[in-house]
């Protein structure tokens, strides 16, 4: 399991570095009106949540598959509420820039959901073939 966790952490880091710099470059070159000064907050937020996601799955008991699914769904719900809180806080702080921030945030959210689903599926396959 340690090898799988290390693999996910490395791939997660690389994926978010590529997505973070890639989206930043695209926004800077093609959509400069959407690029916000607080852009760096978005990839850092999703990176930290991804690390928490990987850590929690690493420490979840695998003997009850239903519990693993429940943990996965709980993490998704927590992510939704924290994301809504981040957008709400940004709206309070910078009402003029909320549209751009929210658009970029949603793009990262979708990318991150796809990535988390991939991690979950790989973990499930690992546990299925290991056990």
Tab-separated table of N, CA, C and O in Angstrom:
chain	number	residue	atom	x	y	z
A	1	UNK	N	0.820	-1.191	0.000
A	1	UNK	CA	0.000	0.000	0.000
A	1	UNK	C	0.870	1.263	0.000
A	1	UNK	O	0.495	2.254	-0.590
A	2	UNK	N	2.017	1.203	0.644
A	2	UNK	CA	2.902	2.370	0.694
A	2	UNK	C	3.376	2.754	-0.707
A	2	UNK	O	3.446	3.937	-1.046
A	3	UNK	N	3.663	1.749	-1.529
A	3	UNK	CA	4.106	2.008	-2.897
A	3	UNK	C	2.990	2.676	-3.703
A	3	UNK	O	3.242	3.625	-4.456
A	4	UNK	N	1.750	2.209	-3.529
A	4	UNK	CA	0.608	2.792	-4.224
A	4	UNK	C	0.376	4.230	-3.767
A	4	UNK	O	0.128	5.125	-4.590
A	5	UNK	N	0.483	4.483	-2.474
A	5	UNK	CA	0.305	5.833	-1.945
A	5	UNK	C	1.375	6.768	-2.486
A	5	UNK	O	1.064	7.893	-2.899
A	6	UNK	N	2.609	6.333	-2.510
A	6	UNK	CA	3.690	7.156	-3.065
A	6	UNK	C	3.431	7.450	-4.542
A	6	UNK	O	3.621	8.585	-4.986
A	7	UNK	N	2.986	6.455	-5.265
A	7	UNK	CA	2.662	6.638	-6.683
A	7	UNK	C	1.586	7.718	-6.855
A	7	UNK	O	1.711	8.616	-7.682
A	8	UNK	N	0.505	7.625	-6.060
A	8	UNK	CA	-0.579	8.603	-6.184
A	8	UNK	C	-0.127	10.005	-5.794
A	8	UNK	O	-0.543	10.976	-6.419
A	9	UNK	N	0.708	10.121	-4.792
A	9	UNK	CA	1.197	11.442	-4.392
A	9	UNK	C	2.053	12.057	-5.494
A	9	UNK	O	1.907	13.234	-5.830
A	10	UNK	N	2.921	11.255	-6.087
A	10	UNK	CA	3.775	11.774	-7.172
A	10	UNK	C	2.924	12.161	-8.380
A	10	UNK	O	3.081	13.255	-8.934
A	11	UNK	N	2.017	11.294	-8.785
A	11	UNK	CA	1.190	11.588	-9.950
A	11	UNK	C	0.263	12.774	-9.668
A	11	UNK	O	0.049	13.628	-10.531
A	12	UNK	N	-0.252	12.853	-8.464
A	12	UNK	CA	-1.105	13.979	-8.075
A	12	UNK	C	-0.326	15.295	-8.153
A	12	UNK	O	-0.831	16.289	-8.694
A	13	UNK	N	0.892	15.294	-7.664
A	13	UNK	CA	1.730	16.494	-7.707
A	13	UNK	C	2.018	16.894	-9.149
A	13	UNK	O	1.860	18.061	-9.517
A	14	UNK	N	2.419	15.942	-9.956
A	14	UNK	CA	2.724	16.229	-11.359
A	14	UNK	C	1.472	16.715	-12.095
A	14	UNK	O	1.517	17.698	-12.849
A	15	UNK	N	0.340	16.046	-11.854
A	15	UNK	CA	-0.896	16.428	-12.516
A	15	UNK	C	-1.293	17.861	-12.176
A	15	UNK	O	-1.649	18.649	-13.056
A	16	UNK	N	-1.202	18.227	-10.909
A	16	UNK	CA	-1.594	19.581	-10.537
A	16	UNK	C	-0.578	20.625	-10.972
A	16	UNK	O	-0.956	21.758	-11.287
A	17	UNK	N	0.694	20.271	-11.023
A	17	UNK	CA	1.678	21.216	-11.570
A	17	UNK	C	1.409	21.483	-13.045
A	17	UNK	O	1.411	22.635	-13.496
A	18	UNK	N	1.156	20.419	-13.796
A	18	UNK	CA	0.859	20.580	-15.227
A	18	UNK	C	-0.447	21.357	-15.416
A	18	UNK	O	-0.508	22.295	-16.214
A	19	UNK	N	-1.492	20.975	-14.674
A	19	UNK	CA	-2.779	21.672	-14.804
A	19	UNK	C	-2.654	23.121	-14.351
A	19	UNK	O	-3.172	24.033	-15.008
A	20	UNK	N	-1.960	23.344	-13.234
A	20	UNK	CA	-1.817	24.696	-12.715
A	20	UNK	C	-1.084	25.620	-13.663
A	20	UNK	O	-1.568	26.706	-14.004
A	21	UNK	N	0.095	25.192	-14.110
A	21	UNK	CA	0.853	26.025	-15.047
A	21	UNK	C	0.196	26.069	-16.426
A	21	UNK	O	0.227	27.106	-17.092
A	22	UNK	N	-0.393	24.973	-16.856
A	22	UNK	CA	-1.044	24.942	-18.158
A	22	UNK	C	-2.231	25.884	-18.227
A	22	UNK	O	-2.365	26.678	-19.171
A	23	UNK	N	-3.097	25.817	-17.230
A	23	UNK	CA	-4.259	26.707	-17.220
A	23	UNK	C	-3.820	28.155	-17.031
A	23	UNK	O	-4.367	29.058	-17.669
A	24	UNK	N	-2.823	28.382	-16.188
A	24	UNK	CA	-2.305	29.743	-16.017
A	24	UNK	C	-1.781	30.297	-17.341
A	24	UNK	O	-2.073	31.431	-17.708
A	25	UNK	N	-1.021	29.484	-18.077
A	25	UNK	CA	-0.477	29.928	-19.361
A	25	UNK	C	-1.600	30.222	-20.360
A	25	UNK	O	-1.580	31.245	-21.054
A	26	UNK	N	-2.585	29.332	-20.432
A	26	UNK	CA	-3.707	29.537	-21.353
A	26	UNK	C	-4.463	30.818	-20.998
A	26	UNK	O	-4.796	31.622	-21.875
A	27	UNK	N	-4.707	31.005	-19.713
A	27	UNK	CA	-5.411	32.219	-19.295
A	27	UNK	C	-4.579	33.464	-19.584
A	27	UNK	O	-5.114	34.473	-20.056
A	28	UNK	N	-3.298	33.405	-19.310
A	28	UNK	CA	-2.429	34.569	-19.519
A	28	UNK	C	-2.335	34.937	-20.994
A	28	UNK	O	-2.368	36.115	-21.354
A	29	UNK	N	-2.217	33.940	-21.857
A	29	UNK	CA	-2.034	34.202	-23.290
A	29	UNK	C	-3.342	34.472	-24.041
A	29	UNK	O	-3.369	35.321	-24.923
A	30	UNK	N	-4.399	33.735	-23.706
A	30	UNK	CA	-5.610	33.804	-24.512
A	30	UNK	C	-6.791	34.492	-23.812
A	30	UNK	O	-7.673	35.021	-24.470
A	31	UNK	N	-6.827	34.434	-22.501
A	31	UNK	CA	-7.938	35.024	-21.749
A	31	UNK	C	-7.423	35.845	-20.567
A	31	UNK	O	-7.730	35.544	-19.412
A	32	UNK	N	-6.647	36.877	-20.809
A	32	UNK	CA	-6.061	37.638	-19.692
A	32	UNK	C	-7.112	38.317	-18.823
A	32	UNK	O	-6.836	38.598	-17.644
A	33	UNK	N	-8.303	38.561	-19.349
A	33	UNK	CA	-9.341	39.204	-18.546
A	33	UNK	C	-9.899	38.263	-17.476
A	33	UNK	O	-10.490	38.713	-16.501
A	34	UNK	N	-9.711	36.961	-17.639
A	34	UNK	CA	-10.203	35.988	-16.659
A	34	UNK	C	-9.164	35.704	-15.577
A	34	UNK	O	-9.511	35.318	-14.465
A	35	UNK	N	-7.900	35.885	-15.863
A	35	UNK	CA	-6.834	35.594	-14.902
A	35	UNK	C	-6.921	36.543	-13.713
A	35	UNK	O	-6.921	37.760	-13.874
A	36	UNK	N	-7.016	35.989	-12.522
A	36	UNK	CA	-7.116	36.803	-11.316
A	36	UNK	C	-5.782	36.812	-10.580
A	36	UNK	O	-4.934	35.939	-10.779
A	37	UNK	N	-5.621	37.800	-9.703
A	37	UNK	CA	-4.396	37.881	-8.898
A	37	UNK	C	-4.316	36.730	-7.898
A	37	UNK	O	-3.233	36.357	-7.464
A	38	UNK	N	-5.455	36.185	-7.529
A	38	UNK	CA	-5.496	35.096	-6.544
A	38	UNK	C	-5.507	33.722	-7.195
A	38	UNK	O	-5.921	32.749	-6.573
A	39	UNK	N	-5.041	33.628	-8.415
A	39	UNK	CA	-5.074	32.362	-9.146
A	39	UNK	C	-4.360	31.244	-8.394
A	39	UNK	O	-4.836	30.110	-8.354
A	40	UNK	N	-3.224	31.565	-7.784
A	40	UNK	CA	-2.406	30.534	-7.119
A	40	UNK	C	-3.163	29.812	-6.006
A	40	UNK	O	-2.830	28.676	-5.656
A	41	UNK	N	-4.183	30.450	-5.443
A	41	UNK	CA	-4.953	29.832	-4.361
A	41	UNK	C	-5.673	28.572	-4.855
A	41	UNK	O	-5.772	27.585	-4.124
A	42	UNK	N	-6.126	28.599	-6.082
A	42	UNK	CA	-6.941	27.493	-6.610
A	42	UNK	C	-6.139	26.198	-6.730
A	42	UNK	O	-6.552	25.174	-6.174
A	43	UNK	N	-4.983	26.183	-7.429
A	43	UNK	CA	-4.238	24.917	-7.490
A	43	UNK	C	-3.731	24.449	-6.119
A	43	UNK	O	-3.727	23.245	-5.844
A	44	UNK	N	-3.350	25.389	-5.265
A	44	UNK	CA	-2.872	25.006	-3.922
A	44	UNK	C	-4.010	24.364	-3.136
A	44	UNK	O	-3.813	23.347	-2.457
A	45	UNK	N	-5.196	24.938	-3.217
A	45	UNK	CA	-6.367	24.381	-2.541
A	45	UNK	C	-6.627	22.941	-2.982
A	45	UNK	O	-6.791	22.041	-2.153
A	46	UNK	N	-6.652	22.721	-4.290
A	46	UNK	CA	-6.937	21.378	-4.791
A	46	UNK	C	-5.783	20.412	-4.536
A	46	UNK	O	-5.998	19.214	-4.355
A	47	UNK	N	-4.568	20.924	-4.493
A	47	UNK	CA	-3.436	20.066	-4.170
A	47	UNK	C	-3.537	19.565	-2.727
A	47	UNK	O	-3.386	18.374	-2.456
A	48	UNK	N	-3.820	20.480	-1.815
A	48	UNK	CA	-3.927	20.092	-0.404
A	48	UNK	C	-5.107	19.146	-0.177
A	48	UNK	O	-4.974	18.159	0.553
A	49	UNK	N	-6.229	19.421	-0.820
A	49	UNK	CA	-7.363	18.508	-0.675
A	49	UNK	C	-7.056	17.134	-1.270
A	49	UNK	O	-7.483	16.113	-0.735
A	50	UNK	N	-6.321	17.104	-2.351
A	50	UNK	CA	-5.927	15.827	-2.943
A	50	UNK	C	-5.027	15.016	-2.021
A	50	UNK	O	-5.172	13.803	-1.903
A	51	UNK	N	-4.095	15.708	-1.355
A	51	UNK	CA	-3.228	15.016	-0.391
A	51	UNK	C	-4.043	14.459	0.767
A	51	UNK	O	-3.800	13.329	1.220
A	52	UNK	N	-5.016	15.230	1.230
A	52	UNK	CA	-5.890	14.751	2.302
A	52	UNK	C	-6.692	13.543	1.820
A	52	UNK	O	-6.842	12.547	2.539
A	53	UNK	N	-7.201	13.608	0.600
A	53	UNK	CA	-7.953	12.511	-0.007
A	53	UNK	C	-7.113	11.235	-0.020
A	53	UNK	O	-7.558	10.168	0.395
A	54	UNK	N	-5.882	11.333	-0.484
A	54	UNK	CA	-4.987	10.175	-0.549
A	54	UNK	C	-4.664	9.667	0.853
A	54	UNK	O	-4.677	8.452	1.109
A	55	UNK	N	-4.400	10.577	1.779
A	55	UNK	CA	-4.076	10.193	3.164
A	55	UNK	C	-5.242	9.454	3.815
A	55	UNK	O	-5.047	8.420	4.466
A	56	UNK	N	-6.458	9.980	3.659
A	56	UNK	CA	-7.627	9.355	4.288
A	56	UNK	C	-7.851	7.960	3.716
A	56	UNK	O	-8.116	7.011	4.460
A	57	UNK	N	-7.733	7.804	2.405
A	57	UNK	CA	-7.903	6.476	1.824
A	57	UNK	C	-6.809	5.526	2.279
A	57	UNK	O	-7.046	4.330	2.430
A	58	UNK	N	-5.631	6.028	2.488
A	58	UNK	CA	-4.534	5.191	2.955
A	58	UNK	C	-4.794	4.671	4.366
A	58	UNK	O	-4.324	3.605	4.731
A	59	UNK	N	-5.564	5.420	5.149
A	59	UNK	CA	-5.829	5.043	6.536
A	59	UNK	C	-7.258	4.533	6.750
A	59	UNK	O	-7.729	4.473	7.882
A	60	UNK	N	-7.941	4.166	5.689
A	60	UNK	CA	-9.288	3.626	5.792
A	60	UNK	C	-9.215	2.108	5.833
A	60	UNK	O	-8.474	1.496	5.078
A	61	UNK	N	-10.008	1.533	6.714
A	61	UNK	CA	-10.069	0.076	6.809
A	61	UNK	C	-10.666	-0.489	5.526
A	61	UNK	O	-11.716	-0.051	5.064
A	62	UNK	N	-9.994	-1.474	4.974
A	62	UNK	CA	-10.403	-2.031	3.684
A	62	UNK	C	-11.284	-3.262	3.816
A	62	UNK	O	-11.710	-3.832	2.813
A	63	UNK	N	-11.553	-3.679	5.046
A	63	UNK	CA	-12.309	-4.906	5.247
A	63	UNK	C	-13.779	-4.752	4.924
A	63	UNK	O	-14.460	-5.723	4.635
A	64	UNK	N	-14.289	-3.526	4.970
A	64	UNK	CA	-15.689	-3.281	4.653
A	64	UNK	C	-15.763	-2.374	3.424
A	64	UNK	O	-15.562	-1.174	3.532
A	65	UNK	N	-16.050	-2.942	2.235
A	65	UNK	CA	-16.090	-2.122	1.020
A	65	UNK	C	-17.109	-0.989	1.081
A	65	UNK	O	-16.904	0.069	0.506
A	66	UNK	N	-18.208	-1.219	1.794
A	66	UNK	CA	-19.223	-0.165	1.915
A	66	UNK	C	-18.656	1.042	2.666
A	66	UNK	O	-18.974	2.183	2.342
A	67	UNK	N	-17.799	0.793	3.636
A	67	UNK	CA	-17.185	1.892	4.385
A	67	UNK	C	-16.262	2.710	3.476
A	67	UNK	O	-16.214	3.931	3.573
A	68	UNK	N	-15.563	2.044	2.582
A	68	UNK	CA	-14.682	2.748	1.641
A	68	UNK	C	-15.508	3.667	0.750
A	68	UNK	O	-15.146	4.822	0.524
A	69	UNK	N	-16.640	3.174	0.267
A	69	UNK	CA	-17.522	3.990	-0.568
A	69	UNK	C	-18.065	5.164	0.238
A	69	UNK	O	-18.125	6.298	-0.254
A	70	UNK	N	-18.452	4.915	1.487
A	70	UNK	CA	-18.959	5.987	2.338
A	70	UNK	C	-17.902	7.060	2.585
A	70	UNK	O	-18.204	8.254	2.565
A	71	UNK	N	-16.673	6.643	2.810
A	71	UNK	CA	-15.582	7.609	3.012
A	71	UNK	C	-15.384	8.433	1.741
A	71	UNK	O	-15.217	9.655	1.809
A	72	UNK	N	-15.407	7.774	0.601
A	72	UNK	CA	-15.248	8.473	-0.675
A	72	UNK	C	-16.345	9.523	-0.856
A	72	UNK	O	-16.077	10.676	-1.213
A	73	UNK	N	-17.584	9.138	-0.609
A	73	UNK	CA	-18.697	10.080	-0.767
A	73	UNK	C	-18.629	11.199	0.272
A	73	UNK	O	-18.943	12.350	-0.034
A	74	UNK	N	-18.216	10.877	1.482
A	74	UNK	CA	-18.056	11.908	2.509
A	74	UNK	C	-16.994	12.925	2.101
A	74	UNK	O	-17.194	14.141	2.241
A	75	UNK	N	-15.886	12.445	1.567
A	75	UNK	CA	-14.842	13.363	1.104
A	75	UNK	C	-15.348	14.250	-0.025
A	75	UNK	O	-15.011	15.445	-0.084
A	76	UNK	N	-16.143	13.695	-0.921
A	76	UNK	CA	-16.716	14.500	-2.008
A	76	UNK	C	-17.626	15.598	-1.448
A	76	UNK	O	-17.591	16.735	-1.901
A	77	UNK	N	-18.464	15.249	-0.471
A	77	UNK	CA	-19.367	16.243	0.112
A	77	UNK	C	-18.587	17.329	0.859
A	77	UNK	O	-18.921	18.513	0.757
A	78	UNK	N	-17.567	16.927	1.593
A	78	UNK	CA	-16.735	17.909	2.296
A	78	UNK	C	-16.086	18.846	1.286
A	78	UNK	O	-16.037	20.064	1.490
A	79	UNK	N	-15.626	18.293	0.191
A	79	UNK	CA	-14.995	19.119	-0.848
A	79	UNK	C	-15.983	20.121	-1.436
A	79	UNK	O	-15.639	21.275	-1.676
A	80	UNK	N	-17.207	19.698	-1.659
A	80	UNK	CA	-18.228	20.608	-2.194
A	80	UNK	C	-18.456	21.770	-1.235
A	80	UNK	O	-18.482	22.939	-1.643
A	81	UNK	N	-18.602	21.471	0.054
A	81	UNK	CA	-18.868	22.532	1.025
A	81	UNK	C	-17.669	23.455	1.213
A	81	UNK	O	-17.835	24.681	1.309
A	82	UNK	N	-16.485	22.906	1.253
A	82	UNK	CA	-15.295	23.752	1.381
A	82	UNK	C	-15.124	24.610	0.131
A	82	UNK	O	-14.777	25.795	0.227
A	83	UNK	N	-15.390	24.051	-1.035
A	83	UNK	CA	-15.297	24.816	-2.280
A	83	UNK	C	-16.300	25.966	-2.286
A	83	UNK	O	-15.962	27.089	-2.676
A	84	UNK	N	-17.521	25.678	-1.871
A	84	UNK	CA	-18.534	26.735	-1.806
A	84	UNK	C	-18.116	27.818	-0.815
A	84	UNK	O	-18.305	29.013	-1.073
A	85	UNK	N	-17.519	27.418	0.297
A	85	UNK	CA	-17.055	28.400	1.283
A	85	UNK	C	-15.928	29.265	0.722
A	85	UNK	O	-15.912	30.485	0.939
A	86	UNK	N	-15.003	28.654	-0.011
A	86	UNK	CA	-13.901	29.417	-0.625
A	86	UNK	C	-14.452	30.441	-1.617
A	86	UNK	O	-14.055	31.611	-1.608
A	87	UNK	N	-15.381	30.014	-2.458
A	87	UNK	CA	-15.971	30.935	-3.433
A	87	UNK	C	-16.749	32.036	-2.720
A	87	UNK	O	-16.678	33.210	-3.101
A	88	UNK	N	-17.479	31.694	-1.674
A	88	UNK	CA	-18.236	32.693	-0.917
A	88	UNK	C	-17.301	33.708	-0.256
A	88	UNK	O	-17.553	34.921	-0.301
A	89	UNK	N	-16.227	33.229	0.337
A	89	UNK	CA	-15.246	34.134	0.968
A	89	UNK	C	-14.622	35.043	-0.081
A	89	UNK	O	-14.472	36.252	0.137
A	90	UNK	N	-14.290	34.481	-1.228
A	90	UNK	CA	-13.715	35.303	-2.295
A	90	UNK	C	-14.725	36.346	-2.766
A	90	UNK	O	-14.366	37.489	-3.061
A	91	UNK	N	-15.999	35.966	-2.827
A	91	UNK	CA	-17.041	36.893	-3.232
A	91	UNK	C	-17.139	38.060	-2.255
A	91	UNK	O	-17.328	39.211	-2.661
A	92	UNK	N	-17.015	37.779	-0.958
A	92	UNK	CA	-17.055	38.835	0.057
A	92	UNK	C	-15.848	39.754	-0.086
A	92	UNK	O	-15.970	40.978	0.004
A	93	UNK	N	-14.681	39.186	-0.348
A	93	UNK	CA	-13.442	39.964	-0.423
A	93	UNK	C	-13.346	40.754	-1.728
A	93	UNK	O	-12.929	41.913	-1.724
A	94	UNK	N	-13.711	40.150	-2.857
A	94	UNK	CA	-13.526	40.786	-4.165
A	94	UNK	C	-14.751	40.555	-5.041
A	94	UNK	O	-14.784	39.640	-5.852
A	95	UNK	N	-15.763	41.406	-4.885
A	95	UNK	CA	-17.011	41.219	-5.630
A	95	UNK	C	-16.839	41.407	-7.130
A	95	UNK	O	-17.523	40.780	-7.913
A	96	UNK	N	-15.922	42.271	-7.552
A	96	UNK	CA	-15.739	42.500	-8.981
A	96	UNK	C	-15.083	41.306	-9.671
A	96	UNK	O	-15.360	41.024	-10.830
A	97	UNK	N	-14.197	40.604	-8.988
A	97	UNK	CA	-13.448	39.517	-9.604
A	97	UNK	C	-14.021	38.139	-9.384
A	97	UNK	O	-13.407	37.139	-9.775
A	98	UNK	N	-15.204	38.050	-8.790
A	98	UNK	CA	-15.749	36.736	-8.448
A	98	UNK	C	-16.077	35.905	-9.683
A	98	UNK	O	-15.897	34.692	-9.679
A	99	UNK	N	-16.532	36.539	-10.747
A	99	UNK	CA	-16.892	35.779	-11.955
A	99	UNK	C	-15.685	35.034	-12.510
A	99	UNK	O	-15.749	33.830	-12.778
A	100	UNK	N	-14.578	35.724	-12.673
A	100	UNK	CA	-13.361	35.102	-13.202
A	100	UNK	C	-12.844	34.019	-12.270
A	100	UNK	O	-12.477	32.929	-12.704
A	101	UNK	N	-12.826	34.316	-10.980
A	101	UNK	CA	-12.350	33.348	-9.998
A	101	UNK	C	-13.219	32.097	-10.019
A	101	UNK	O	-12.712	30.976	-10.012
A	102	UNK	N	-14.534	32.277	-10.061
A	102	UNK	CA	-15.452	31.135	-10.040
A	102	UNK	C	-15.312	30.278	-11.298
A	102	UNK	O	-15.362	29.046	-11.219
A	103	UNK	N	-15.117	30.912	-12.448
A	103	UNK	CA	-14.948	30.149	-13.691
A	103	UNK	C	-13.707	29.261	-13.616
A	103	UNK	O	-13.761	28.069	-13.912
A	104	UNK	N	-12.595	29.845	-13.202
A	104	UNK	CA	-11.349	29.076	-13.100
A	104	UNK	C	-11.473	28.010	-12.019
A	104	UNK	O	-11.016	26.875	-12.187
A	105	UNK	N	-12.130	28.342	-10.915
A	105	UNK	CA	-12.313	27.394	-9.827
A	105	UNK	C	-13.122	26.182	-10.294
A	105	UNK	O	-12.782	25.041	-9.988
A	106	UNK	N	-14.185	26.422	-11.052
A	106	UNK	CA	-15.024	25.321	-11.546
A	106	UNK	C	-14.236	24.443	-12.513
A	106	UNK	O	-14.367	23.210	-12.493
A	107	UNK	N	-13.410	25.044	-13.354
A	107	UNK	CA	-12.579	24.251	-14.264
A	107	UNK	C	-11.656	23.330	-13.460
A	107	UNK	O	-11.554	22.132	-13.749
A	108	UNK	N	-11.005	23.878	-12.442
A	108	UNK	CA	-10.149	23.045	-11.594
A	108	UNK	C	-10.964	21.998	-10.851
A	108	UNK	O	-10.501	20.871	-10.655
A	109	UNK	N	-12.154	22.338	-10.425
A	109	UNK	CA	-12.998	21.396	-9.704
A	109	UNK	C	-13.328	20.184	-10.580
A	109	UNK	O	-13.254	19.041	-10.134
A	110	UNK	N	-13.689	20.433	-11.830
A	110	UNK	CA	-14.011	19.338	-12.751
A	110	UNK	C	-12.778	18.477	-13.010
A	110	UNK	O	-12.855	17.238	-12.980
A	111	UNK	N	-11.637	19.115	-13.261
A	111	UNK	CA	-10.392	18.361	-13.466
A	111	UNK	C	-10.096	17.513	-12.240
A	111	UNK	O	-9.735	16.336	-12.347
A	112	UNK	N	-10.279	18.091	-11.069
A	112	UNK	CA	-9.983	17.371	-9.841
A	112	UNK	C	-10.970	16.232	-9.606
A	112	UNK	O	-10.585	15.173	-9.106
A	113	UNK	N	-12.225	16.396	-9.964
A	113	UNK	CA	-13.191	15.299	-9.819
A	113	UNK	C	-12.810	14.121	-10.705
A	113	UNK	O	-12.907	12.962	-10.288
A	114	UNK	N	-12.387	14.424	-11.921
A	114	UNK	CA	-11.946	13.361	-12.828
A	114	UNK	C	-10.738	12.649	-12.231
A	114	UNK	O	-10.662	11.417	-12.221
A	115	UNK	N	-9.791	13.411	-11.714
A	115	UNK	CA	-8.589	12.849	-11.118
A	115	UNK	C	-8.923	11.996	-9.894
A	115	UNK	O	-8.399	10.901	-9.716
A	116	UNK	N	-9.798	12.484	-9.022
A	116	UNK	CA	-10.168	11.720	-7.834
A	116	UNK	C	-10.884	10.422	-8.201
A	116	UNK	O	-10.688	9.402	-7.551
A	117	UNK	N	-11.713	10.477	-9.217
A	117	UNK	CA	-12.390	9.265	-9.666
A	117	UNK	C	-11.373	8.248	-10.166
A	117	UNK	O	-11.484	7.044	-9.883
A	118	UNK	N	-10.374	8.713	-10.880
A	118	UNK	CA	-9.296	7.840	-11.344
A	118	UNK	C	-8.566	7.206	-10.157
A	118	UNK	O	-8.320	5.993	-10.144
A	119	UNK	N	-8.232	8.017	-9.158
A	119	UNK	CA	-7.545	7.486	-7.971
A	119	UNK	C	-8.416	6.429	-7.293
A	119	UNK	O	-7.941	5.350	-6.930
A	120	UNK	N	-9.689	6.730	-7.123
A	120	UNK	CA	-10.586	5.796	-6.459
A	120	UNK	C	-10.684	4.486	-7.234
A	120	UNK	O	-10.636	3.402	-6.652
A	121	UNK	N	-10.816	4.576	-8.548
A	121	UNK	CA	-10.906	3.361	-9.359
A	121	UNK	C	-9.623	2.549	-9.272
A	121	UNK	O	-9.659	1.315	-9.168
A	122	UNK	N	-8.468	3.205	-9.322
A	122	UNK	CA	-7.199	2.489	-9.211
A	122	UNK	C	-7.059	1.826	-7.844
A	122	UNK	O	-6.571	0.694	-7.748
A	123	UNK	N	-7.463	2.512	-6.791
A	123	UNK	CA	-7.400	1.910	-5.460
A	123	UNK	C	-8.323	0.702	-5.371
A	123	UNK	O	-7.953	-0.325	-4.803
A	124	UNK	N	-9.521	0.833	-5.916
A	124	UNK	CA	-10.459	-0.286	-5.900
A	124	UNK	C	-9.893	-1.490	-6.651
A	124	UNK	O	-10.002	-2.622	-6.197
A	125	UNK	N	-9.286	-1.249	-7.812
A	125	UNK	CA	-8.689	-2.351	-8.569
A	125	UNK	C	-7.538	-2.975	-7.777
A	125	UNK	O	-7.389	-4.198	-7.758
A	126	UNK	N	-6.739	-2.147	-7.124
A	126	UNK	CA	-5.617	-2.643	-6.332
A	126	UNK	C	-6.114	-3.547	-5.211
A	126	UNK	O	-5.602	-4.633	-4.992
A	127	UNK	N	-7.149	-3.086	-4.497
A	127	UNK	CA	-7.681	-3.866	-3.387
A	127	UNK	C	-8.372	-5.128	-3.861
A	127	UNK	O	-8.308	-6.168	-3.224
A	128	UNK	N	-9.017	-5.057	-5.008
A	128	UNK	CA	-9.714	-6.209	-5.546
A	128	UNK	C	-8.739	-7.312	-5.917
A	128	UNK	O	-8.929	-8.485	-5.619
A	129	UNK	N	-7.642	-6.937	-6.587
A	129	UNK	CA	-6.678	-7.937	-7.028
A	129	UNK	C	-5.724	-8.360	-5.911
A	129	UNK	O	-5.189	-9.441	-5.949
A	130	UNK	N	-5.547	-7.484	-4.929
A	130	UNK	CA	-4.679	-7.826	-3.802
A	130	UNK	C	-5.372	-8.830	-2.894
A	130	UNK	O	-4.745	-9.751	-2.388
A	131	UNK	N	-6.661	-8.628	-2.677
A	131	UNK	CA	-7.417	-9.480	-1.748
A	131	UNK	C	-7.993	-10.648	-2.392
A	131	UNK	O	-7.687	-11.725	-2.623
